[in-house]
PDB file of C-alpha atoms in Angstrom:
ATOM      1  CA  MET S   1     -14.509  11.581  -4.481  1.00 96.00           C
ATOM      2  CA  PHE S   2     -12.454   8.809  -2.920  1.00 98.00           C
ATOM      3  CA  ILE S   3      -9.374   7.112  -4.207  1.00 98.00           C
ATOM      4  CA  ASP S   4      -8.518   3.532  -3.465  1.00 99.00           C
ATOM      5  CA  THR S   5      -4.716   3.701  -3.405  1.00 98.00           C
ATOM      6  CA  HIS S   6      -4.165   0.049  -3.059  1.00 98.00           C
ATOM      7  CA  CYS S   7      -5.994  -2.870  -4.535  1.00 98.00           C
ATOM      8  CA  HIS S   8      -5.389  -6.033  -6.495  1.00 98.00           C
ATOM      9  CA  ILE S   9      -8.593  -6.321  -8.643  1.00 98.00           C
ATOM     10  CA  HIS S  10      -6.474  -6.777 -11.682  1.00 98.00           C
ATOM     11  CA  GLU S  11      -5.072 -10.236 -10.537  1.00 97.00           C
ATOM     12  CA  SER S  12      -6.209 -13.303 -12.555  1.00 95.00           C
ATOM     13  CA  ASP S  13      -7.384 -14.903  -9.193  1.00 96.00           C
ATOM     14  CA  TYR S  14      -9.443 -11.880  -7.907  1.00 98.00           C
ATOM     15  CA  PRO S  15     -12.460 -13.817  -6.576  1.00 97.00           C
ATOM     16  CA  ILE S  16     -15.206 -11.562  -7.970  1.00 97.00           C
ATOM     17  CA  ASP S  17     -15.830  -9.923 -11.363  1.00 98.00           C
ATOM     18  CA  SER S  18     -13.531  -6.945 -11.592  1.00 98.00           C
ATOM     19  CA  GLN S  19     -15.725  -5.030 -14.097  1.00 97.00           C
ATOM     20  CA  GLU S  20     -18.691  -5.223 -11.633  1.00 98.00           C
ATOM     21  CA  ALA S  21     -16.417  -4.118  -8.853  1.00 98.00           C
ATOM     22  CA  LEU S  22     -15.482  -1.167 -10.765  1.00 98.00           C
ATOM     23  CA  VAL S  23     -19.116  -0.322 -11.429  1.00 98.00           C
ATOM     24  CA  ARG S  24     -19.928  -0.453  -7.614  1.00 98.00           C
ATOM     25  CA  ALA S  25     -16.849   1.628  -6.891  1.00 98.00           C
ATOM     26  CA  ARG S  26     -18.102   4.427  -9.212  1.00 98.00           C
ATOM     27  CA  ALA S  27     -21.557   4.193  -7.787  1.00 98.00           C
ATOM     28  CA  VAL S  28     -20.371   5.278  -4.317  1.00 98.00           C
ATOM     29  CA  GLY S  29     -17.874   7.958  -5.385  1.00 98.00           C
ATOM     30  CA  VAL S  30     -14.613   5.974  -5.666  1.00 98.00           C
ATOM     31  CA  GLY S  31     -13.434   7.944  -8.687  1.00 97.00           C
ATOM     32  CA  LYS S  32      -9.905   6.531  -9.032  1.00 98.00           C
ATOM     33  CA  LEU S  33      -8.022   3.470  -7.912  1.00 98.00           C
ATOM     34  CA  LEU S  34      -4.496   2.130  -8.104  1.00 98.00           C
ATOM     35  CA  CYS S  35      -3.758  -1.514  -9.083  1.00 98.00           C
ATOM     36  CA  VAL S  36      -0.667  -2.771  -7.471  1.00 98.00           C
ATOM     37  CA  GLY S  37       1.772  -5.282  -8.672  1.00 98.00           C
ATOM     38  CA  THR S  38       3.384  -8.043  -6.481  1.00 98.00           C
ATOM     39  CA  ASN S  39       5.515  -9.920  -9.014  1.00 98.00           C
ATOM     40  CA  GLU S  40       6.431  -9.642 -12.698  1.00 98.00           C
ATOM     41  CA  GLN S  41       3.188 -11.087 -14.069  1.00 98.00           C
ATOM     42  CA  SER S  42       0.996  -9.221 -11.665  1.00 98.00           C
ATOM     43  CA  SER S  43       2.811  -5.919 -12.653  1.00 98.00           C
ATOM     44  CA  ARG S  44       2.251  -6.652 -16.220  1.00 98.00           C
ATOM     45  CA  ASP S  45      -1.426  -7.418 -15.533  1.00 98.00           C
ATOM     46  CA  ALA S  46      -1.678  -4.161 -13.528  1.00 98.00           C
ATOM     47  CA  VAL S  47      -0.266  -2.191 -16.368  1.00 98.00           C
ATOM     48  CA  ALA S  48      -2.680  -3.876 -18.864  1.00 98.00           C
ATOM     49  CA  PHE S  49      -5.723  -3.487 -16.685  1.00 98.00           C
ATOM     50  CA  ALA S  50      -5.086   0.278 -16.125  1.00 98.00           C
ATOM     51  CA  GLY S  51      -4.517   0.799 -19.772  1.00 97.00           C
ATOM     52  CA  THR S  52      -7.954  -0.451 -20.580  1.00 97.00           C
ATOM     53  CA  HIS S  53      -9.947   1.302 -17.879  1.00 98.00           C
ATOM     54  CA  ASP S  54     -10.634   4.930 -17.198  1.00 95.00           C
ATOM     55  CA  ASN S  55      -9.388   6.287 -13.835  1.00 97.00           C
ATOM     56  CA  VAL S  56      -7.516   3.126 -12.938  1.00 98.00           C
ATOM     57  CA  TYR S  57      -3.617   3.510 -12.594  1.00 98.00           C
ATOM     58  CA  ALA S  58      -0.904   0.901 -12.064  1.00 98.00           C
ATOM     59  CA  ALA S  59       2.133   0.341  -9.723  1.00 98.00           C
ATOM     60  CA  ILE S  60       4.781  -2.250 -10.721  1.00 98.00           C
ATOM     61  CA  GLY S  61       6.941  -4.040  -8.233  1.00 98.00           C
ATOM     62  CA  VAL S  62       8.004  -7.414  -6.759  1.00 98.00           C
ATOM     63  CA  HIS S  63       6.715  -8.133  -3.150  1.00 98.00           C
ATOM     64  CA  PRO S  64       9.330  -9.325  -0.785  1.00 97.00           C
ATOM     65  CA  HIS S  65       7.665 -12.799  -0.748  1.00 97.00           C
ATOM     66  CA  ASP S  66       8.454 -13.212  -4.450  1.00 97.00           C
ATOM     67  CA  THR S  67      11.871 -11.861  -4.614  1.00 98.00           C
ATOM     68  CA  LYS S  68      13.366 -15.246  -4.519  1.00 97.00           C
ATOM     69  CA  ASP S  69      12.036 -15.787  -7.955  1.00 95.00           C
ATOM     70  CA  GLU S  70      13.551 -14.410 -11.278  1.00 95.00           C
ATOM     71  CA  TYR S  71      11.933 -11.267 -12.423  1.00 97.00           C
ATOM     72  CA  ASP S  72      12.296  -8.287 -14.886  1.00 98.00           C
ATOM     73  CA  ILE S  73      10.098  -5.389 -14.544  1.00 98.00           C
ATOM     74  CA  LEU S  74      12.332  -2.883 -16.291  1.00 98.00           C
ATOM     75  CA  PRO S  75      10.390  -3.193 -19.615  1.00 98.00           C
ATOM     76  CA  LEU S  76       7.269  -2.013 -17.971  1.00 98.00           C
ATOM     77  CA  PHE S  77       8.671   1.373 -17.108  1.00 98.00           C
ATOM     78  CA  GLY S  78       7.297   4.020 -19.368  1.00 95.00           C
ATOM     79  CA  SER S  79       3.918   2.304 -19.562  1.00 96.00           C
ATOM     80  CA  PRO S  80       0.863   4.650 -19.775  1.00 93.00           C
ATOM     81  CA  LYS S  81      -0.771   5.263 -16.409  1.00 97.00           C
ATOM     82  CA  LEU S  82       2.178   3.844 -14.490  1.00 98.00           C
ATOM     83  CA  VAL S  83       2.379   6.032 -11.297  1.00 98.00           C
ATOM     84  CA  ALA S  84       4.456   4.226  -8.818  1.00 98.00           C
ATOM     85  CA  VAL S  85       6.789   1.319  -7.906  1.00 98.00           C
ATOM     86  CA  GLY S  86       5.395  -1.088  -5.506  1.00 97.00           C
ATOM     87  CA  GLU S  87       4.533  -2.905  -3.526  1.00 97.00           C
ATOM     88  CA  ILE S  88       8.098  -3.475  -2.452  1.00 98.00           C
ATOM     89  CA  GLY S  89       9.858  -3.773   0.988  1.00 98.00           C
ATOM     90  CA  LEU S  90      10.714  -6.417   3.556  1.00 96.00           C
ATOM     91  CA  ASP S  91       8.418  -9.015   5.159  1.00 95.00           C
ATOM     92  CA  TYR S  92       9.886 -11.066   7.964  1.00 92.00           C
ATOM     93  CA  PHE S  93       6.557 -12.486   9.141  1.00 90.00           C
ATOM     94  CA  TYR S  94       6.946 -15.421   6.665  1.00 86.00           C
ATOM     95  CA  THR S  95      10.126 -16.747   5.243  1.00 82.00           C
ATOM     96  CA  HIS S  96       9.015 -17.150   1.670  1.00 93.00           C
ATOM     97  CA  SER S  97      12.259 -15.334   0.486  1.00 96.00           C
ATOM     98  CA  PRO S  98      15.430 -15.095   2.449  1.00 94.00           C
ATOM     99  CA  ARG S  99      16.201 -11.895   4.253  1.00 93.00           C
ATOM    100  CA  GLU S 100      19.215 -11.262   2.170  1.00 96.00           C
ATOM    101  CA  VAL S 101      17.339 -11.645  -1.044  1.00 97.00           C
ATOM    102  CA  GLN S 102      14.626  -9.347   0.054  1.00 97.00           C
ATOM    103  CA  ILE S 103      17.172  -6.628   0.949  1.00 97.00           C
ATOM    104  CA  THR S 104      18.973  -6.843  -2.409  1.00 98.00           C
ATOM    105  CA  ALA S 105      15.571  -6.693  -4.265  1.00 98.00           C
ATOM    106  CA  LEU S 106      14.476  -3.659  -2.198  1.00 98.00           C
ATOM    107  CA  GLU S 107      17.515  -1.795  -2.926  1.00 98.00           C
ATOM    108  CA  ALA S 108      17.365  -2.560  -6.585  1.00 98.00           C
ATOM    109  CA  GLN S 109      13.778  -1.475  -6.887  1.00 98.00           C
ATOM    110  CA  ILE S 110      14.314   1.695  -4.920  1.00 98.00           C
ATOM    111  CA  GLN S 111      16.903   2.675  -7.470  1.00 98.00           C
ATOM    112  CA  MET S 112      14.454   1.824 -10.387  1.00 98.00           C
ATOM    113  CA  ALA S 113      11.962   4.156  -8.880  1.00 98.00           C
ATOM    114  CA  LEU S 114      14.406   7.003  -8.421  1.00 98.00           C
ATOM    115  CA  ASP S 115      15.895   6.457 -11.876  1.00 98.00           C
ATOM    116  CA  HIS S 116      12.257   6.975 -13.298  1.00 98.00           C
ATOM    117  CA  ASP S 117      11.246   9.648 -10.739  1.00 98.00           C
ATOM    118  CA  LEU S 118       8.195   7.541  -9.311  1.00 98.00           C
ATOM    119  CA  PRO S 119       7.004   7.369  -5.862  1.00 98.00           C
ATOM    120  CA  ILE S 120       7.309   3.992  -3.918  1.00 99.00           C
ATOM    121  CA  ILE S 121       4.794   1.931  -2.157  1.00 99.00           C
ATOM    122  CA  PHE S 122       6.498   0.227   0.653  1.00 98.00           C
ATOM    123  CA  HIS S 123       5.352  -3.087   2.411  1.00 98.00           C
ATOM    124  CA  VAL S 124       7.195  -3.582   5.744  1.00 97.00           C
ATOM    125  CA  ARG S 125       5.958  -6.323   8.082  1.00 93.00           C
ATOM    126  CA  GLU S 126       7.417  -7.437  11.293  1.00 85.00           C
ATOM    127  CA  ALA S 127       8.483 -11.001  12.223  1.00 78.00           C
ATOM    128  CA  SER S 128       5.935 -12.993  14.148  1.00 65.00           C
ATOM    129  CA  SER S 129       8.079 -13.717  17.208  1.00 58.00           C
ATOM    130  CA  ALA S 130       8.328 -11.068  19.912  1.00 58.00           C
ATOM    131  CA  GLU S 131      12.111 -11.405  20.061  1.00 52.00           C
ATOM    132  CA  ARG S 132      12.531 -10.364  16.390  1.00 52.00           C
ATOM    133  CA  ARG S 133       9.761  -7.790  16.401  1.00 54.00           C
ATOM    134  CA  GLU S 134      11.966  -4.754  15.551  1.00 50.00           C
ATOM    135  CA  SER S 135      14.263  -6.552  13.262  1.00 80.00           C
ATOM    136  CA  VAL S 136      12.633  -5.511  10.014  1.00 92.00           C
ATOM    137  CA  TRP S 137      12.620  -1.812  10.910  1.00 93.00           C
ATOM    138  CA  SER S 138      16.174  -1.940  11.933  1.00 92.00           C
ATOM    139  CA  ASP S 139      16.984  -3.232   8.473  1.00 95.00           C
ATOM    140  CA  PHE S 140      14.491  -1.036   6.619  1.00 97.00           C
ATOM    141  CA  TRP S 141      15.389   2.482   7.847  1.00 97.00           C
ATOM    142  CA  PRO S 142      19.082   2.224   7.132  1.00 98.00           C
ATOM    143  CA  ILE S 143      18.333   0.940   3.520  1.00 98.00           C
ATOM    144  CA  PHE S 144      15.902   3.790   3.126  1.00 98.00           C
ATOM    145  CA  ASP S 145      18.322   6.310   4.304  1.00 98.00           C
ATOM    146  CA  ASN S 146      21.084   5.190   1.892  1.00 98.00           C
ATOM    147  CA  PHE S 147      19.089   6.803  -0.886  1.00 98.00           C
ATOM    148  CA  GLN S 148      18.145  10.417  -1.430  1.00 98.00           C
ATOM    149  CA  GLY S 149      14.910  11.868  -2.822  1.00 98.00           C
ATOM    150  CA  ILE S 150      12.541   8.972  -2.056  1.00 98.00           C
ATOM    151  CA  ARG S 151       8.889   9.660  -2.247  1.00 98.00           C
ATOM    152  CA  GLY S 152       6.305   7.288  -1.163  1.00 98.00           C
ATOM    153  CA  GLU S 153       3.984   5.640   1.386  1.00 98.00           C
ATOM    154  CA  LEU S 154       3.990   2.987   4.096  1.00 98.00           C
ATOM    155  CA  HIS S 155       1.186   0.692   2.880  1.00 98.00           C
ATOM    156  CA  SER S 156      -1.165  -0.994   5.206  1.00 98.00           C
ATOM    157  CA  PHE S 157       0.596   0.647   8.280  1.00 97.00           C
ATOM    158  CA  THR S 158      -0.181  -0.963  11.529  1.00 95.00           C
ATOM    159  CA  ASP S 159       2.975  -0.539  13.461  1.00 93.00           C
ATOM    160  CA  THR S 160       4.148   1.562  16.448  1.00 92.00           C
ATOM    161  CA  GLN S 161       3.752   5.268  17.024  1.00 96.00           C
ATOM    162  CA  ALA S 162       7.626   5.417  17.027  1.00 95.00           C
ATOM    163  CA  ASN S 163       7.840   3.939  13.557  1.00 95.00           C
ATOM    164  CA  LEU S 164       4.984   6.123  12.337  1.00 97.00           C
ATOM    165  CA  GLU S 165       7.012   9.259  13.493  1.00 98.00           C
ATOM    166  CA  GLN S 166      10.078   7.808  11.696  1.00 98.00           C
ATOM    167  CA  GLY S 167       8.126   7.570   8.473  1.00 98.00           C
ATOM    168  CA  LEU S 168       6.621  10.981   8.902  1.00 98.00           C
ATOM    169  CA  GLN S 169      10.019  12.513   9.542  1.00 98.00           C
ATOM    170  CA  ARG S 170      11.065  11.128   6.212  1.00 98.00           C
ATOM    171  CA  GLY S 171       8.060  12.689   4.468  1.00 98.00           C
ATOM    172  CA  LEU S 172       6.221   9.291   3.842  1.00 98.00           C
ATOM    173  CA  TYR S 173       2.427   9.166   3.408  1.00 99.00           C
ATOM    174  CA  ILE S 174       0.595   6.546   5.556  1.00 98.00           C
ATOM    175  CA  GLY S 175      -1.752   3.972   3.907  1.00 98.00           C
ATOM    176  CA  VAL S 176      -4.729   3.014   6.247  1.00 98.00           C
ATOM    177  CA  ASN S 177      -7.195   0.249   5.245  1.00 98.00           C
ATOM    178  CA  GLY S 178      -9.768  -2.000   6.870  1.00 98.00           C
ATOM    179  CA  ILE S 179      -7.451  -3.098   9.732  1.00 98.00           C
ATOM    180  CA  SER S 180      -8.198   0.315  11.232  1.00 98.00           C
ATOM    181  CA  THR S 181     -11.833  -0.518  11.458  1.00 98.00           C
ATOM    182  CA  PHE S 182     -11.571  -3.761  13.301  1.00 98.00           C
ATOM    183  CA  THR S 183      -8.321  -3.803  15.230  1.00 97.00           C
ATOM    184  CA  LYS S 184      -8.605  -4.549  18.968  1.00 97.00           C
ATOM    185  CA  ASP S 185      -5.088  -3.129  19.680  1.00 95.00           C
ATOM    186  CA  GLU S 186      -5.587   0.081  21.780  1.00 97.00           C
ATOM    187  CA  ALA S 187      -1.985   1.279  20.697  1.00 96.00           C
ATOM    188  CA  GLN S 188      -2.981   0.738  17.049  1.00 96.00           C
ATOM    189  CA  LYS S 189      -6.230   2.629  17.572  1.00 97.00           C
ATOM    190  CA  THR S 190      -4.316   5.562  19.073  1.00 97.00           C
ATOM    191  CA  MET S 191      -1.682   5.555  16.323  1.00 98.00           C
ATOM    192  CA  PHE S 192      -4.481   5.672  13.637  1.00 98.00           C
ATOM    193  CA  THR S 193      -5.980   8.811  15.108  1.00 97.00           C
ATOM    194  CA  SER S 194      -2.492  10.450  15.230  1.00 97.00           C
ATOM    195  CA  ILE S 195      -1.680  10.150  11.626  1.00 98.00           C
ATOM    196  CA  PRO S 196      -1.628  13.762  10.178  1.00 98.00           C
ATOM    197  CA  LEU S 197      -4.489  14.380   7.891  1.00 98.00           C
ATOM    198  CA  ASP S 198      -2.087  15.720   5.154  1.00 98.00           C
ATOM    199  CA  LYS S 199      -0.295  12.455   5.175  1.00 98.00           C
ATOM    200  CA  LEU S 200      -3.240  10.039   5.231  1.00 98.00           C
ATOM    201  CA  LEU S 201      -4.079   7.746   2.368  1.00 99.00           C
ATOM    202  CA  LEU S 202      -7.090   5.423   2.006  1.00 98.00           C
ATOM    203  CA  GLU S 203      -6.780   1.908   0.678  1.00 98.00           C
ATOM    204  CA  THR S 204      -8.625  -1.449   0.605  1.00 98.00           C
ATOM    205  CA  ASP S 205      -5.799  -4.052  -0.319  1.00 98.00           C
ATOM    206  CA  ALA S 206      -8.781  -5.810  -1.970  1.00 98.00           C
ATOM    207  CA  PRO S 207      -9.460  -8.747  -1.956  1.00 98.00           C
ATOM    208  CA  PHE S 208      -7.896  -8.759   1.642  1.00 98.00           C
ATOM    209  CA  LEU S 209      -8.724  -6.979   4.860  1.00 98.00           C
ATOM    210  CA  THR S 210     -12.363  -6.313   4.357  1.00 98.00           C
ATOM    211  CA  PRO S 211     -13.472  -3.476   6.667  1.00 98.00           C
ATOM    212  CA  VAL S 212     -16.284  -3.238   9.188  1.00 98.00           C
ATOM    213  CA  PRO S 213     -19.290  -3.300   8.652  1.00 98.00           C
ATOM    214  CA  VAL S 214     -18.971  -5.681   5.719  1.00 98.00           C
ATOM    215  CA  ARG S 215     -16.445  -8.196   7.170  1.00 98.00           C
ATOM    216  CA  GLY S 216     -16.828 -11.712   5.966  1.00 97.00           C
ATOM    217  CA  ILE S 217     -17.024 -11.076   2.140  1.00 98.00           C
ATOM    218  CA  VAL S 218     -14.496 -10.338  -0.569  1.00 98.00           C
ATOM    219  CA  ASN S 219     -12.908  -6.823  -0.314  1.00 98.00           C
ATOM    220  CA  GLU S 220     -13.457  -4.370  -3.303  1.00 98.00           C
ATOM    221  CA  PRO S 221     -12.586  -0.774  -3.960  1.00 98.00           C
ATOM    222  CA  ALA S 222     -16.099   0.392  -3.184  1.00 98.00           C
ATOM    223  CA  PHE S 223     -15.359  -0.531   0.517  1.00 98.00           C
ATOM    224  CA  VAL S 224     -12.735   2.170   0.868  1.00 98.00           C
ATOM    225  CA  THR S 225     -15.655   4.449   1.731  1.00 98.00           C
ATOM    226  CA  HIS S 226     -16.092   2.417   5.077  1.00 98.00           C
ATOM    227  CA  VAL S 227     -12.405   3.219   5.845  1.00 98.00           C
ATOM    228  CA  ALA S 228     -13.115   6.875   5.115  1.00 98.00           C
ATOM    229  CA  HIS S 229     -16.188   6.948   7.254  1.00 98.00           C
ATOM    230  CA  HIS S 230     -14.229   5.255  10.132  1.00 98.00           C
ATOM    231  CA  GLN S 231     -11.528   7.832   9.835  1.00 98.00           C
ATOM    232  CA  ALA S 232     -14.253  10.652   9.950  1.00 98.00           C
ATOM    233  CA  ALA S 233     -15.714   9.199  13.020  1.00 98.00           C
ATOM    234  CA  ILE S 234     -12.569   8.715  15.063  1.00 97.00           C
ATOM    235  CA  ARG S 235     -11.276  12.219  14.060  1.00 97.00           C
ATOM    236  CA  LYS S 236     -14.707  13.807  14.585  1.00 97.00           C
ATOM    237  CA  MET S 237     -14.618  15.277  11.165  1.00 97.00           C
ATOM    238  CA  SER S 238     -17.036  15.299   8.181  1.00 98.00           C
ATOM    239  CA  ILE S 239     -16.782  12.712   5.570  1.00 98.00           C
ATOM    240  CA  ASP S 240     -16.317  15.461   2.923  1.00 98.00           C
ATOM    241  CA  ASP S 241     -13.264  16.701   4.727  1.00 98.00           C
ATOM    242  CA  ILE S 242     -11.853  13.231   4.829  1.00 98.00           C
ATOM    243  CA  ALA S 243     -12.572  12.688   1.179  1.00 98.00           C
ATOM    244  CA  GLN S 244     -11.171  16.044   0.149  1.00 98.00           C
ATOM    245  CA  ALA S 245      -7.886  15.675   2.155  1.00 98.00           C
ATOM    246  CA  THR S 246      -7.119  12.019   1.160  1.00 98.00           C
ATOM    247  CA  THR S 247      -7.975  12.630  -2.472  1.00 98.00           C
ATOM    248  CA  THR S 248      -5.574  15.556  -2.590  1.00 98.00           C
ATOM    249  CA  ASN S 249      -2.923  13.478  -0.762  1.00 98.00           C
ATOM    250  CA  ALA S 250      -3.224  10.642  -3.356  1.00 98.00           C
ATOM    251  CA  THR S 251      -3.388  13.091  -6.347  1.00 98.00           C
ATOM    252  CA  VAL S 252      -0.179  14.880  -5.120  1.00 98.00           C
ATOM    253  CA  LEU S 253       1.871  11.709  -4.348  1.00 98.00           C
ATOM    254  CA  PHE S 254       0.985   9.737  -7.424  1.00 98.00           C
ATOM    255  CA  ALA S 255       0.530  12.690  -9.711  1.00 98.00           C
ATOM    256  CA  LEU S 256      -2.997  11.487 -10.799  1.00 95.00           C
TER     257      LEU S 256
END
């Protein structure tokens, strides 16, 4: 069995039929998936979607891009099949929300997760300019370290080996998606192979980041199998071993 630990098929603007996507996912062995909120409405939709579908779970949170807007996700805590807070974090690639607003929202949502004993799905993205490249991590790690007992993952991780090691030292899992199958960056390729198997999570981020060999079409949970096969190939492991390890990791982190 495979688990897609990060998708957005519950969104109202998901480009293909979500019910058909679920059927195709089950047909290729994707037994469970996690629908991840990005703002208040998206989080409400994730909870509702999970509540009406077997083996679908929900995460609630406000993406850094949306932290400039008013939101209240507290009423969603305690919802059936809610297994995480996310995706939350810092994103300096765009300036949709001011840096200070992102930081305040991140701190507040980390506290919410700890108050409800839930793991966290972190979104951390660098600024686009070289001179600001490390600024997001220099903000993120001190915020993280101000809290005790955080459990979670670095979603869609594509950063440096050094920041990978920082995350692993803090006990975080690492989410890998289609980027790993098509990146041309040799440092990223090396980093992907060095993620410990017991910290590896598979994800699609559907509808985004469609993996090789199905680039050019809308991403969906069934395609997490392509990410899994790529991991098996670069690690020279069987697909069964990848499936077993990543399913165990997701089951433990999210208490599925």
